[in-house]
Each structure stands twice: as structure tokens, then as C-alpha cells.
mmCIF file with all atom_site columns, C-alpha atoms in Angstrom:
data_model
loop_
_atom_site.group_PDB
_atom_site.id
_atom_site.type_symbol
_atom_site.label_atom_id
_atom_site.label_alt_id
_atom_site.label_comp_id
_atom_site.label_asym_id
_atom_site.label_entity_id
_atom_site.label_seq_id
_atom_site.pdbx_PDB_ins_code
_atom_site.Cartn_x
_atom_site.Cartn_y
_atom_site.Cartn_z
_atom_site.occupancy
_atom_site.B_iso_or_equiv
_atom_site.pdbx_formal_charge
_atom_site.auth_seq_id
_atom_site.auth_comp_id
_atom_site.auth_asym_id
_atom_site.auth_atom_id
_atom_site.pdbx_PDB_model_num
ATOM 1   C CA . UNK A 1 1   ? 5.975  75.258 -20.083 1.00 74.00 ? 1   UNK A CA 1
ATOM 2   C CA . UNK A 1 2   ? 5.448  73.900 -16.481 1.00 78.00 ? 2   UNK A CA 1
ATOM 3   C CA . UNK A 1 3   ? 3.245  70.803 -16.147 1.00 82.00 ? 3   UNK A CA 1
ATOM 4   C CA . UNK A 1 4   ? 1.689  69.509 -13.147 1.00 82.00 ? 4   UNK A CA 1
ATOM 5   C CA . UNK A 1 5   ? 2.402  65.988 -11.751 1.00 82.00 ? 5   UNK A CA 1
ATOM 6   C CA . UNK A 1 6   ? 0.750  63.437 -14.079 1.00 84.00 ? 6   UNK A CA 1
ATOM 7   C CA . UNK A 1 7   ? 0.635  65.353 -16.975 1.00 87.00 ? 7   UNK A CA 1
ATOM 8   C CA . UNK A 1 8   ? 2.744  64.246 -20.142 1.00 88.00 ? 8   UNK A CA 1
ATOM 9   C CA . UNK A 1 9   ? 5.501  66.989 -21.551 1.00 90.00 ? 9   UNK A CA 1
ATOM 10  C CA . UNK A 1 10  ? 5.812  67.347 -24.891 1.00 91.00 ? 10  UNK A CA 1
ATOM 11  C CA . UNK A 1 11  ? 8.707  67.952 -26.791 1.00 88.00 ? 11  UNK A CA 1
ATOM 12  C CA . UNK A 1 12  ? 8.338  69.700 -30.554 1.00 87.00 ? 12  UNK A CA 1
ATOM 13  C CA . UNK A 1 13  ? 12.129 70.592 -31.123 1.00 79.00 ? 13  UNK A CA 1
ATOM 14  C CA . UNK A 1 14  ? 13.426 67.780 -33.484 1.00 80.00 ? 14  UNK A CA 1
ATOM 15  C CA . UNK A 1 15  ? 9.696  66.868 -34.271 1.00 84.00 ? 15  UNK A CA 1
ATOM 16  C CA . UNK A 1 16  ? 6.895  68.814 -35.564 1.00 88.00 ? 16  UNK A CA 1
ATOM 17  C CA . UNK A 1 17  ? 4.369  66.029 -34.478 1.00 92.00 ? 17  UNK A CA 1
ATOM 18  C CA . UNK A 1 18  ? 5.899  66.208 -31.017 1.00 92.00 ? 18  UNK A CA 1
ATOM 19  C CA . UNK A 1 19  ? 6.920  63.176 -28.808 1.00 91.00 ? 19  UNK A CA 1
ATOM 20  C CA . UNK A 1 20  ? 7.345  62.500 -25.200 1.00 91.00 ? 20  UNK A CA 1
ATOM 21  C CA . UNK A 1 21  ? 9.866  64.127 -22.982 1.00 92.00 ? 21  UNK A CA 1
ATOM 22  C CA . UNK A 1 22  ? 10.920 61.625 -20.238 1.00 92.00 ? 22  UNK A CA 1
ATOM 23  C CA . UNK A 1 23  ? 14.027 62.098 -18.393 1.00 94.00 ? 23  UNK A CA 1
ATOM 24  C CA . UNK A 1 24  ? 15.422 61.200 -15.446 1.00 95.00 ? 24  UNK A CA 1
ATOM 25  C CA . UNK A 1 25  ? 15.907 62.825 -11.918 1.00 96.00 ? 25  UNK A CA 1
ATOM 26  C CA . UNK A 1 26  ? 17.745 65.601 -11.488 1.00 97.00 ? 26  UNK A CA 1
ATOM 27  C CA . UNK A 1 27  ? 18.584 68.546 -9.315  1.00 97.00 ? 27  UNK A CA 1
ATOM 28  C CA . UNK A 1 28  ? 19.616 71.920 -10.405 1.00 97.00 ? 28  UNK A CA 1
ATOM 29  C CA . UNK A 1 29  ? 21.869 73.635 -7.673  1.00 96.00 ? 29  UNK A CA 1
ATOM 30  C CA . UNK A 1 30  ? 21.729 76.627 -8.425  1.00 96.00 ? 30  UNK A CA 1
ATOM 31  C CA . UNK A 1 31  ? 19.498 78.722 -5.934  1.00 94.00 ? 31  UNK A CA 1
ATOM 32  C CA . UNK A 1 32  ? 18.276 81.164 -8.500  1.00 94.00 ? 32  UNK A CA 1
ATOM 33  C CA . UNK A 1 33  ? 17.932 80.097 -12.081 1.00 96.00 ? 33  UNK A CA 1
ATOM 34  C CA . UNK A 1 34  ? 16.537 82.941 -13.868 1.00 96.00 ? 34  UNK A CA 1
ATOM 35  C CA . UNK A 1 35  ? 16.898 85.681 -10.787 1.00 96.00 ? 35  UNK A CA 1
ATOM 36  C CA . UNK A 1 36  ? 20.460 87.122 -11.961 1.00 96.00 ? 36  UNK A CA 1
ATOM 37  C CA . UNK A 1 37  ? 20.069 89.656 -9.808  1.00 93.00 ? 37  UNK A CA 1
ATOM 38  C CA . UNK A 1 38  ? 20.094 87.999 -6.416  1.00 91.00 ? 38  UNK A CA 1
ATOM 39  C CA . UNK A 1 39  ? 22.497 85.140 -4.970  1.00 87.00 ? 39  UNK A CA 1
ATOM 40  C CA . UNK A 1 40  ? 24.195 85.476 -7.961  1.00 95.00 ? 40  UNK A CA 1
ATOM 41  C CA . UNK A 1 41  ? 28.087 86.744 -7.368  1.00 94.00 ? 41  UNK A CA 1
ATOM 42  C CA . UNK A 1 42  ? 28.860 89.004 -9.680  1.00 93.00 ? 42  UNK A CA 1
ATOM 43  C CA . UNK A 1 43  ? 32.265 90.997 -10.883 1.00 90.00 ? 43  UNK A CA 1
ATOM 44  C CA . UNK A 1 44  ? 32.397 94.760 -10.651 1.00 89.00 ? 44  UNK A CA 1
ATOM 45  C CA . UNK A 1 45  ? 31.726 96.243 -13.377 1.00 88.00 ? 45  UNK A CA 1
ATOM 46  C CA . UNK A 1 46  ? 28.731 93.861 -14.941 1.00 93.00 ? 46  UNK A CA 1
ATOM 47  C CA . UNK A 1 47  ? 25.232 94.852 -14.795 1.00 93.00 ? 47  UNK A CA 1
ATOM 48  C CA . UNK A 1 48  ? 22.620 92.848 -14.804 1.00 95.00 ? 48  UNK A CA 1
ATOM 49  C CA . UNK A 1 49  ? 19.156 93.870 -16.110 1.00 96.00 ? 49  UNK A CA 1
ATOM 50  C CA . UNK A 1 50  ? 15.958 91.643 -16.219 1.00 96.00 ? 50  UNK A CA 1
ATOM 51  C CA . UNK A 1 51  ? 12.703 91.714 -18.861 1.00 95.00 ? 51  UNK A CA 1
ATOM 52  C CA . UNK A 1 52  ? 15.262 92.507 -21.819 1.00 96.00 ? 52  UNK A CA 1
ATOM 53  C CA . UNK A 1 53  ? 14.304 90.301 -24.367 1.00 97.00 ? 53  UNK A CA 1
ATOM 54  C CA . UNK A 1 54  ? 11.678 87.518 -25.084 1.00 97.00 ? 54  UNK A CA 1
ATOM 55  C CA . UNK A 1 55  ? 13.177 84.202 -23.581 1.00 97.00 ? 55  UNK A CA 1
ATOM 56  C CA . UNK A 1 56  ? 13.031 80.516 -25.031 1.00 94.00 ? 56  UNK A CA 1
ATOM 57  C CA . UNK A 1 57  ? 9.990  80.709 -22.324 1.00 91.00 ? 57  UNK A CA 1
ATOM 58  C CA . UNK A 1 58  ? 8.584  82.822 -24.637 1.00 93.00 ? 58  UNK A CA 1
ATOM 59  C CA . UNK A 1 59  ? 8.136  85.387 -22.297 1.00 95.00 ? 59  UNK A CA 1
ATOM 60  C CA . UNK A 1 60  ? 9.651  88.402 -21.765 1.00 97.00 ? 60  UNK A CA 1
ATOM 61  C CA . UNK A 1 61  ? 12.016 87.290 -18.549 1.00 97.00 ? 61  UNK A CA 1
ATOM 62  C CA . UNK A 1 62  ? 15.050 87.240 -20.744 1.00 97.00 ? 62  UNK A CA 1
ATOM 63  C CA . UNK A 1 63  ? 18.250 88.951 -19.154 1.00 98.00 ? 63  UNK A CA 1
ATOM 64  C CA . UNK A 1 64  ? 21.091 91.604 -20.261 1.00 97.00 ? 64  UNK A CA 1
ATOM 65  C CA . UNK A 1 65  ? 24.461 90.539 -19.360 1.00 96.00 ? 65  UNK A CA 1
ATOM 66  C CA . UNK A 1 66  ? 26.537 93.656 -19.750 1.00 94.00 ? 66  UNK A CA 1
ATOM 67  C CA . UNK A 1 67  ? 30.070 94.394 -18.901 1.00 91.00 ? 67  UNK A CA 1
ATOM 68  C CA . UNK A 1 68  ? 32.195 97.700 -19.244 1.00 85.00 ? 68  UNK A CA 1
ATOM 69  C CA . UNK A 1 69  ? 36.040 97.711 -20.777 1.00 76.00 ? 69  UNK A CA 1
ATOM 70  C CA . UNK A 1 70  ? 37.886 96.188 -17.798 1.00 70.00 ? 70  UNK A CA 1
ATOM 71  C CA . UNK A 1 71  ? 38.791 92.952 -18.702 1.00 76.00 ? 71  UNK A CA 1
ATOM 72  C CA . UNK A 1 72  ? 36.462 89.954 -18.658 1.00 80.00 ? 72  UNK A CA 1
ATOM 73  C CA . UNK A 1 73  ? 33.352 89.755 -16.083 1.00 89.00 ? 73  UNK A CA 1
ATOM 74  C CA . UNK A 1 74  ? 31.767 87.184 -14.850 1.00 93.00 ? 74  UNK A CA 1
ATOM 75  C CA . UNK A 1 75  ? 28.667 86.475 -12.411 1.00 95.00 ? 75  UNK A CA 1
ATOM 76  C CA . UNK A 1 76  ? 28.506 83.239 -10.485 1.00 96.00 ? 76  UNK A CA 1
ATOM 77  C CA . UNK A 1 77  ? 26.859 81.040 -7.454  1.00 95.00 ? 77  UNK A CA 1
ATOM 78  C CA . UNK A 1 78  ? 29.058 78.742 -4.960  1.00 93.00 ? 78  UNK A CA 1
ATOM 79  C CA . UNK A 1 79  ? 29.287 75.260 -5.819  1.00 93.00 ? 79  UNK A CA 1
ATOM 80  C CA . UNK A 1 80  ? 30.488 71.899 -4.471  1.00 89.00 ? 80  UNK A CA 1
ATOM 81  C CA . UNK A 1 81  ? 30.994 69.227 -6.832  1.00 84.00 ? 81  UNK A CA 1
ATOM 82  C CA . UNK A 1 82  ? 30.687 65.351 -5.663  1.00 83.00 ? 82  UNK A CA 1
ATOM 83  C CA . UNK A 1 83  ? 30.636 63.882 -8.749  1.00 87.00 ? 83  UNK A CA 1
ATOM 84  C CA . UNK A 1 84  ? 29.639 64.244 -12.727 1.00 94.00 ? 84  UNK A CA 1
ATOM 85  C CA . UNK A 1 85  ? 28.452 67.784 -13.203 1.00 96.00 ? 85  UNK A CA 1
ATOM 86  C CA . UNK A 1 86  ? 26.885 69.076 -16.547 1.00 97.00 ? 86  UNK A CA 1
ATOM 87  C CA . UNK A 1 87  ? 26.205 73.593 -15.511 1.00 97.00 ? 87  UNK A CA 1
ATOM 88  C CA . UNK A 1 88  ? 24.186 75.088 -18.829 1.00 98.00 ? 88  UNK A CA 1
ATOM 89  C CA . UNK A 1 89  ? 22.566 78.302 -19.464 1.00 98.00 ? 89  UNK A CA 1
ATOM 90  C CA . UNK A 1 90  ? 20.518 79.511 -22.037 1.00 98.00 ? 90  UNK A CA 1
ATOM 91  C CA . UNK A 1 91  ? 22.863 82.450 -24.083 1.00 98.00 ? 91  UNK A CA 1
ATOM 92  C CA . UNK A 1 92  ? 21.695 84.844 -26.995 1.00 98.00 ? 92  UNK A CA 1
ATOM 93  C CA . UNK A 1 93  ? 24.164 87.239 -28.960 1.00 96.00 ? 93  UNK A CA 1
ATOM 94  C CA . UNK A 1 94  ? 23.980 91.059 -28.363 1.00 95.00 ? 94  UNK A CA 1
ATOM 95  C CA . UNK A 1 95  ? 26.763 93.736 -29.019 1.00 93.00 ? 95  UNK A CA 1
ATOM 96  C CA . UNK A 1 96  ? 29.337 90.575 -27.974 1.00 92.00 ? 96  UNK A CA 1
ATOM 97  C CA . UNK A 1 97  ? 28.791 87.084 -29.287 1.00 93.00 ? 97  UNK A CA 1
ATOM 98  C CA . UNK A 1 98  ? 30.899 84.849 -26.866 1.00 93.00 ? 98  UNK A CA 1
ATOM 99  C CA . UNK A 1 99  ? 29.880 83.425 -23.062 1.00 95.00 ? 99  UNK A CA 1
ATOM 100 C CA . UNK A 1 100 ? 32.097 81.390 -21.433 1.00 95.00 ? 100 UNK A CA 1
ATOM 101 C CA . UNK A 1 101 ? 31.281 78.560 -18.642 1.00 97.00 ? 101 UNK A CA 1
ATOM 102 C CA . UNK A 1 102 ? 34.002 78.383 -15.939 1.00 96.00 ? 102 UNK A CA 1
ATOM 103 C CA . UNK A 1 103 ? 34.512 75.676 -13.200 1.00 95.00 ? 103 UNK A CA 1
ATOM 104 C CA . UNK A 1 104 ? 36.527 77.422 -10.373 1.00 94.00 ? 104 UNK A CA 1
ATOM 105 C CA . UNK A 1 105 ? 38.992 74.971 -8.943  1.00 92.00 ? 105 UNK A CA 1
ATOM 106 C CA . UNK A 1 106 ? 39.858 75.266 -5.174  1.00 89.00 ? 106 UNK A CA 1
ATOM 107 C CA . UNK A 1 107 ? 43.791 75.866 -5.313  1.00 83.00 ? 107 UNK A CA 1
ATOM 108 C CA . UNK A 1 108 ? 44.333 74.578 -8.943  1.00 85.00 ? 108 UNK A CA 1
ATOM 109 C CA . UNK A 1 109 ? 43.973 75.087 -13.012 1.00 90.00 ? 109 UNK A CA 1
ATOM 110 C CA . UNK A 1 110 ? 40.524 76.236 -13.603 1.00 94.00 ? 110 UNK A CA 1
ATOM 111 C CA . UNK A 1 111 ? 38.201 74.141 -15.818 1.00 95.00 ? 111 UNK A CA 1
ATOM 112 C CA . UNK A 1 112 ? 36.479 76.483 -19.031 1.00 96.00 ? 112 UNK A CA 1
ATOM 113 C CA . UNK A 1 113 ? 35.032 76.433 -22.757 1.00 96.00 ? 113 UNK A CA 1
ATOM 114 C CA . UNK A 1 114 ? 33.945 79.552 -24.332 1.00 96.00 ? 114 UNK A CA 1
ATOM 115 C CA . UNK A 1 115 ? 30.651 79.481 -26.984 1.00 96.00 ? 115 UNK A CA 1
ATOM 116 C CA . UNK A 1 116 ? 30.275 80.945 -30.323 1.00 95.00 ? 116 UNK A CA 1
ATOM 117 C CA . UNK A 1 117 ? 26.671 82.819 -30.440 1.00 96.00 ? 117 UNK A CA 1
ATOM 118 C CA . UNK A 1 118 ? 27.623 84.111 -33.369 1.00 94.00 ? 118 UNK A CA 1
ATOM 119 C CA . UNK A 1 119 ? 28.004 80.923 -35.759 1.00 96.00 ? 119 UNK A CA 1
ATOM 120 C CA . UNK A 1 120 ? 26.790 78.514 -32.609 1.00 96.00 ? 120 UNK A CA 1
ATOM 121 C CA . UNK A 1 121 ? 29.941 76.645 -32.130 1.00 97.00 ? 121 UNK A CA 1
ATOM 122 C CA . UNK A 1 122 ? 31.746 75.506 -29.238 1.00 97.00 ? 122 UNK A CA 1
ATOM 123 C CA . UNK A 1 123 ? 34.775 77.105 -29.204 1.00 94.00 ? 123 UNK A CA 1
ATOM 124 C CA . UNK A 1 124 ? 38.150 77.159 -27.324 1.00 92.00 ? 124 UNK A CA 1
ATOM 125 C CA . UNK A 1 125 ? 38.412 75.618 -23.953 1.00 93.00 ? 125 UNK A CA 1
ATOM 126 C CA . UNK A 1 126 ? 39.997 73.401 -20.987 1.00 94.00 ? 126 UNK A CA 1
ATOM 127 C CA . UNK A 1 127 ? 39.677 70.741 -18.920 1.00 94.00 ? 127 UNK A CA 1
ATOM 128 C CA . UNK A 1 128 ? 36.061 70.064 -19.568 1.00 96.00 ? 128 UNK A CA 1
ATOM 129 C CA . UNK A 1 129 ? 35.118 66.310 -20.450 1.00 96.00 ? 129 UNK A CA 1
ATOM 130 C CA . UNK A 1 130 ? 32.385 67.250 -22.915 1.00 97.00 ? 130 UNK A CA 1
ATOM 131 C CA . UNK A 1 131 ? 30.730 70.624 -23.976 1.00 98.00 ? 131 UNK A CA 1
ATOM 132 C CA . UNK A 1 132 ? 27.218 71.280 -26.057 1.00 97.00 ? 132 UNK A CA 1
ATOM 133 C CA . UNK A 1 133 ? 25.676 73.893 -27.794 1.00 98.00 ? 133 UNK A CA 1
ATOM 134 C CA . UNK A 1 134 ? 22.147 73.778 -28.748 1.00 96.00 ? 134 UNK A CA 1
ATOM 135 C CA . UNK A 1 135 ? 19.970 76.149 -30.962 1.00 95.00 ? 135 UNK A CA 1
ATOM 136 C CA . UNK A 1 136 ? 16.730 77.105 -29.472 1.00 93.00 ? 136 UNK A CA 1
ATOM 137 C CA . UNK A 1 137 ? 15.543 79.566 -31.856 1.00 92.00 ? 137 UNK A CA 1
ATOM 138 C CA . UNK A 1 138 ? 15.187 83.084 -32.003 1.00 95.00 ? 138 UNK A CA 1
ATOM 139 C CA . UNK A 1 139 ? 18.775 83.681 -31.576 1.00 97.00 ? 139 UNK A CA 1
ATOM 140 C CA . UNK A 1 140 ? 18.887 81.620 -28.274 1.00 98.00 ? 140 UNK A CA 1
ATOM 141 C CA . UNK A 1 141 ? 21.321 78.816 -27.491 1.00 98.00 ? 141 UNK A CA 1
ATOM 142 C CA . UNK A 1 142 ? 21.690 76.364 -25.100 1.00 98.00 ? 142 UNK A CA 1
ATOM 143 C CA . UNK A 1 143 ? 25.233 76.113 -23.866 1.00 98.00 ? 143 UNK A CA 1
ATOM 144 C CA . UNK A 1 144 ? 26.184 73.173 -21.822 1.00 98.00 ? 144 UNK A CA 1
ATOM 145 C CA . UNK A 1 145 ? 29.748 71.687 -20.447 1.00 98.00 ? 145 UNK A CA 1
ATOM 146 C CA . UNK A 1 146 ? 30.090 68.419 -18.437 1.00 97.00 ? 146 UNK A CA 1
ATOM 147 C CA . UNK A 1 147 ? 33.089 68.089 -15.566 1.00 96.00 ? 147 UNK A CA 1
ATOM 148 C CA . UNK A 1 148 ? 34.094 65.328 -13.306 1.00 93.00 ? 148 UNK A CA 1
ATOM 149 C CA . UNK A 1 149 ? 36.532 67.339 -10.673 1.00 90.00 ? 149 UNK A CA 1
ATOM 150 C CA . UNK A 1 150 ? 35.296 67.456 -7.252  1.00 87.00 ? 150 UNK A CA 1
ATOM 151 C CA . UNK A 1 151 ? 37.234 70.392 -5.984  1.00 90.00 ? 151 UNK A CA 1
ATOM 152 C CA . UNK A 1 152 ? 34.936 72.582 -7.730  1.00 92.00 ? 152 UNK A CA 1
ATOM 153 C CA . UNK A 1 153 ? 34.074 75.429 -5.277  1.00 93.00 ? 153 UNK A CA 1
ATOM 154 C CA . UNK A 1 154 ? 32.210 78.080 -7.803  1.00 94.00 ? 154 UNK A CA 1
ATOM 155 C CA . UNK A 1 155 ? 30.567 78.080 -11.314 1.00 96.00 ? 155 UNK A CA 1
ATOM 156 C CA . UNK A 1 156 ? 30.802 81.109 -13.255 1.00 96.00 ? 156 UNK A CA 1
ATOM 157 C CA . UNK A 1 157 ? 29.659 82.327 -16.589 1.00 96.00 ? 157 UNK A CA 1
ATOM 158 C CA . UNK A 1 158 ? 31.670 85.284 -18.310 1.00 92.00 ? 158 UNK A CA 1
ATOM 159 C CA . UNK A 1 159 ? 30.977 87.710 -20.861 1.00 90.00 ? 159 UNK A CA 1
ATOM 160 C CA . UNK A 1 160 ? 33.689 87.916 -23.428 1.00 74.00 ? 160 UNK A CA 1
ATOM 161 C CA . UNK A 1 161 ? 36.672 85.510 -21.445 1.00 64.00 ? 161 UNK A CA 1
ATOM 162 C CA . UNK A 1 162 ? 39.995 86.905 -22.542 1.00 61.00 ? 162 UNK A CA 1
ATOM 163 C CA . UNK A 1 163 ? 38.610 89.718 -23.893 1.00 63.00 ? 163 UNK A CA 1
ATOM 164 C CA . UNK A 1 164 ? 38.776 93.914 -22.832 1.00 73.00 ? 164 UNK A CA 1
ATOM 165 C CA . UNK A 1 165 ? 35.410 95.134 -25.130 1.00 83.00 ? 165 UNK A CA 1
ATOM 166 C CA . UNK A 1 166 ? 32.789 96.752 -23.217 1.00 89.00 ? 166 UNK A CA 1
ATOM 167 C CA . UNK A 1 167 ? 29.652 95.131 -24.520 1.00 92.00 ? 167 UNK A CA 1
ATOM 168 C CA . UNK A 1 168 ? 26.541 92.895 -23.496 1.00 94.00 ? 168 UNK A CA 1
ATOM 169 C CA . UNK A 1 169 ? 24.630 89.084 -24.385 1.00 95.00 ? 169 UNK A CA 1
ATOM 170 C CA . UNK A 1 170 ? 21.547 87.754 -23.270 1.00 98.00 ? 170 UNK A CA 1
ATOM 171 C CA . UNK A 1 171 ? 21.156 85.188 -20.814 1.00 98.00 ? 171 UNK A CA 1
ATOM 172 C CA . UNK A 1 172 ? 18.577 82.502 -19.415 1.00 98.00 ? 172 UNK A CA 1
ATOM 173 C CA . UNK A 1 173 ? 17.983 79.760 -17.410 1.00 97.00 ? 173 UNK A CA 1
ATOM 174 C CA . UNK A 1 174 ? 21.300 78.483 -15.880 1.00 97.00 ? 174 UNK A CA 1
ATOM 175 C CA . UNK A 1 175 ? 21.482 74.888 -14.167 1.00 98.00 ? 175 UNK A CA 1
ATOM 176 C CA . UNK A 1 176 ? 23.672 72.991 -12.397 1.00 97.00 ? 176 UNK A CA 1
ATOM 177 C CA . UNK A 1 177 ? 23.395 69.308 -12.511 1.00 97.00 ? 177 UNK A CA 1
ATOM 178 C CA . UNK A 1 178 ? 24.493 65.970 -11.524 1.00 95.00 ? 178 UNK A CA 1
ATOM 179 C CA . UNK A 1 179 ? 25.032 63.895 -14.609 1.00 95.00 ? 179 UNK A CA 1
ATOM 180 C CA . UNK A 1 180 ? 26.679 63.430 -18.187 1.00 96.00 ? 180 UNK A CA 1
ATOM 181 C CA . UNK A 1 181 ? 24.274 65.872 -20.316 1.00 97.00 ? 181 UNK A CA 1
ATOM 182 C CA . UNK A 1 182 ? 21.917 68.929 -19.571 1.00 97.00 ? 182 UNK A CA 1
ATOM 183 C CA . UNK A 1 183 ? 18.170 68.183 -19.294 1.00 96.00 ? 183 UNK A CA 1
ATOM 184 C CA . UNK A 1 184 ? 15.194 70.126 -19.361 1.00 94.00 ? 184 UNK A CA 1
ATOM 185 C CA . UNK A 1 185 ? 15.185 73.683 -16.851 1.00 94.00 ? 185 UNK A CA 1
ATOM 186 C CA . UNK A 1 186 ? 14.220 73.100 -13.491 1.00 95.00 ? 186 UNK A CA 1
ATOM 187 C CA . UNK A 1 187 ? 13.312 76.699 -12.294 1.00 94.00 ? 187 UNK A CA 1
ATOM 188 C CA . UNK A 1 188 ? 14.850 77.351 -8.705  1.00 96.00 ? 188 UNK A CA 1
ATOM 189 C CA . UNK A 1 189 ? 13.695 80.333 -6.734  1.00 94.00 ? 189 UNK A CA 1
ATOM 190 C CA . UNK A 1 190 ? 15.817 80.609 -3.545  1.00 93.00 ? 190 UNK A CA 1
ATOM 191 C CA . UNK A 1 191 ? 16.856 76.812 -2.849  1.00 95.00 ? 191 UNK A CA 1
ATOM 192 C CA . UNK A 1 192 ? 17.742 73.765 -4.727  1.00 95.00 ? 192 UNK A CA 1
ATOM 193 C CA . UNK A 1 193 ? 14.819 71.788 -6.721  1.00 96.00 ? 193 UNK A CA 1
ATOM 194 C CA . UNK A 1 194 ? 14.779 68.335 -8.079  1.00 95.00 ? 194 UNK A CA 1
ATOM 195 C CA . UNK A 1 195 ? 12.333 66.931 -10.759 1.00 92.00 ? 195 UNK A CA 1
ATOM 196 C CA . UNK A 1 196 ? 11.520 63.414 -10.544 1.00 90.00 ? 196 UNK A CA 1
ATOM 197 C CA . UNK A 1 197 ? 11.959 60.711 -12.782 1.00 92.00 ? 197 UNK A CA 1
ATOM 198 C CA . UNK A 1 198 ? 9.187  60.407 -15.568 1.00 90.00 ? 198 UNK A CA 1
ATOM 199 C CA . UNK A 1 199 ? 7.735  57.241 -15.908 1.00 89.00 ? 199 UNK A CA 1
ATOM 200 C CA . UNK A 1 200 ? 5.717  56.181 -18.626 1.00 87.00 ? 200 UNK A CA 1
ATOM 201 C CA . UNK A 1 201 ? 3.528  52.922 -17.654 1.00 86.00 ? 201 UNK A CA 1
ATOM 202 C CA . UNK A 1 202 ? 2.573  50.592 -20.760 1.00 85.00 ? 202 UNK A CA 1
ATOM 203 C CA . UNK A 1 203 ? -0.229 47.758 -20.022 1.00 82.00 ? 203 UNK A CA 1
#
């Protein structure tokens, strides 16, 4: 849901009764976050196919990741990092059952962690400070990795790393952040966005 300035969000994941969502400001750099199809860079090979499944929107704006035989594929947007970084999307199991998040270094080792969708468990990976993955329901997770390395020049997210099956996953919402931990999606349609810091005044 998208509230307008003023209104209180309300979060119902760990409580049925719901409680306030307040978070602070952020910025999600990445021009497109649920328009795969556009400035996203993407490996030959991968097709990319929107209104696929019912999202954690609970919508039907879910995506279909697919990749043929060729080795792992990835799509991606240009990045430059300045400081903490926390890149997340939103990833749901289909004929394949791992994603992997990938910080492209400029001219060094590459920064990745790959994500169970299967049993929802981070799995292998390197170089990342921290990494998250967070059910959503439905079959969705929320897969999250934190990095601190400010030569970062691209963030990808691959379908199957290491792997040579042809095969597809679901995918949703991806956001690029400054800060320790993912927060809520900030839906970008062509530039960056930022949401402002919630602020809950108590007389």
C-alpha cells in the first residue's frame, strides 16, 4: 500500500493487531523498481516477462525471471556506491529455487550471496557484511545483502549463480539503499526517489 503524506502506515507482519511503521529516510537508486523490462541491463539469453504472478502488492505485477542453459544470467542497473549499501528484491521460487545478489567491483573480487527459495535460507556467498532473507508469504521472500565497498560500479541479480539449468523465479521490487538493513519499497519509475523520515509527534 501507498499512503499519502500524513497518513500513518501500518505494519501487520509480526502482529495481527498491527503497529506503526516508522523508518527513516531513504533513497532507492534504482531507476526502475518493478519495470524489469526497461533500464534494467540484462544478459543474453534471460527473458523477462511482467503480470506473471500475484506480487507481495497483492497485485498481479509480479515478474518471470527466466534464463535458457548457458550458464548463469543475470539482469542489472549501474551503480555507484559512497558508502553503506543494503540492494534487496523481492524473489519467489519457480522451476529454479536460487537468486543471487551480486555487487560488481570496478577492477577487483566481486562481492555475492546466493538465497535459498526453496527452504528460505541464505546460502553461500562473499564479501558481503550482512545478508537477510525474509518470508512474505505466498511463496515470496525478501532477499537483502548489506556492503560497505565503494568501488561498486553495478548491482546485479542472477538466476541460478554457478549453475547451467535452463529454468525461471519470480521477482519483485528491487532497491538499492544507503544504510545497514532494507526498509520498506520505495517504487521508482524512471529516476531515483527518497521517502522521508516518519515522525510520530507525542503531546
Amino acid at each position: 500500500e501507498t499512503v499519502g503524506s500524513g497518513e500513518p502506515r501500518i505494519d501487520y507482519k509480526d502482529d495481527s493487531k498491527g503497529s506503526l511503521l516508522l523508518e527513516p529516510t531513504r533513497t532507492n537508486s534504482l531507476l526502475q523498481s518493478n519495470q524489469f523490462d526497461t533500464t534494467w541491463l540484462k544478459s543474453s539469453g534471460v527473458t523477462i516477462t511482467s503480470e506473471q504472478t500475484i506480487s507481495p502488492e497483492g497485485i498481479n505485477n509480479g515478474w518471470k525471471f527466466e534464463k535458457t542453459a548457458a550458464s548463469y544470467k543475470s539482469i542489472g542497473q549501474s551503480y555507484t556506491s559512497s558508502s553503506e549499501t543494503t540492494f534487496s528484491i523481492f524473489a519467489k521460487k519457480g522451476t529454479l529455487s536460487v537468486i543471487t545478489l551480486l555487487a560488481n567491483i570496478n577492477g577487483g573480487t566481486n562481492l555475492y550471496q546466493r538465497f535459498d527459495l526453496e527452504n528460505g535460507v541464505v546460502s553461500t556467498g562473499s564479501g558481503m557484511s550482512s545478508s537477510n532473507i525474509e518470508e512474505y508469504g505466498n511463496g515470496w521472500y525478501r532477499c537483502s545483502s548489506t556492503f560497505t565497498n565503494t568501488d561498486v560500479q553495478r548491482l546485479d541479480y542472477f538466476v541460478d549463480f554457478g549453475e547451467n539449468e535452463a529454468g525461471f523465479i519470480y521477482i519483485y521490487g528491487g532497491q538499492a539503499e544507503q544504510g545497514s538493513y532494507a526498509t520498506s519499497i520505495i517504487p521508482t519509475s524512471g529516476s531515483v526517489v527518497t521517502r522521508v523520515t516518519d515522525v510520530l509527534p507525542i503531546t
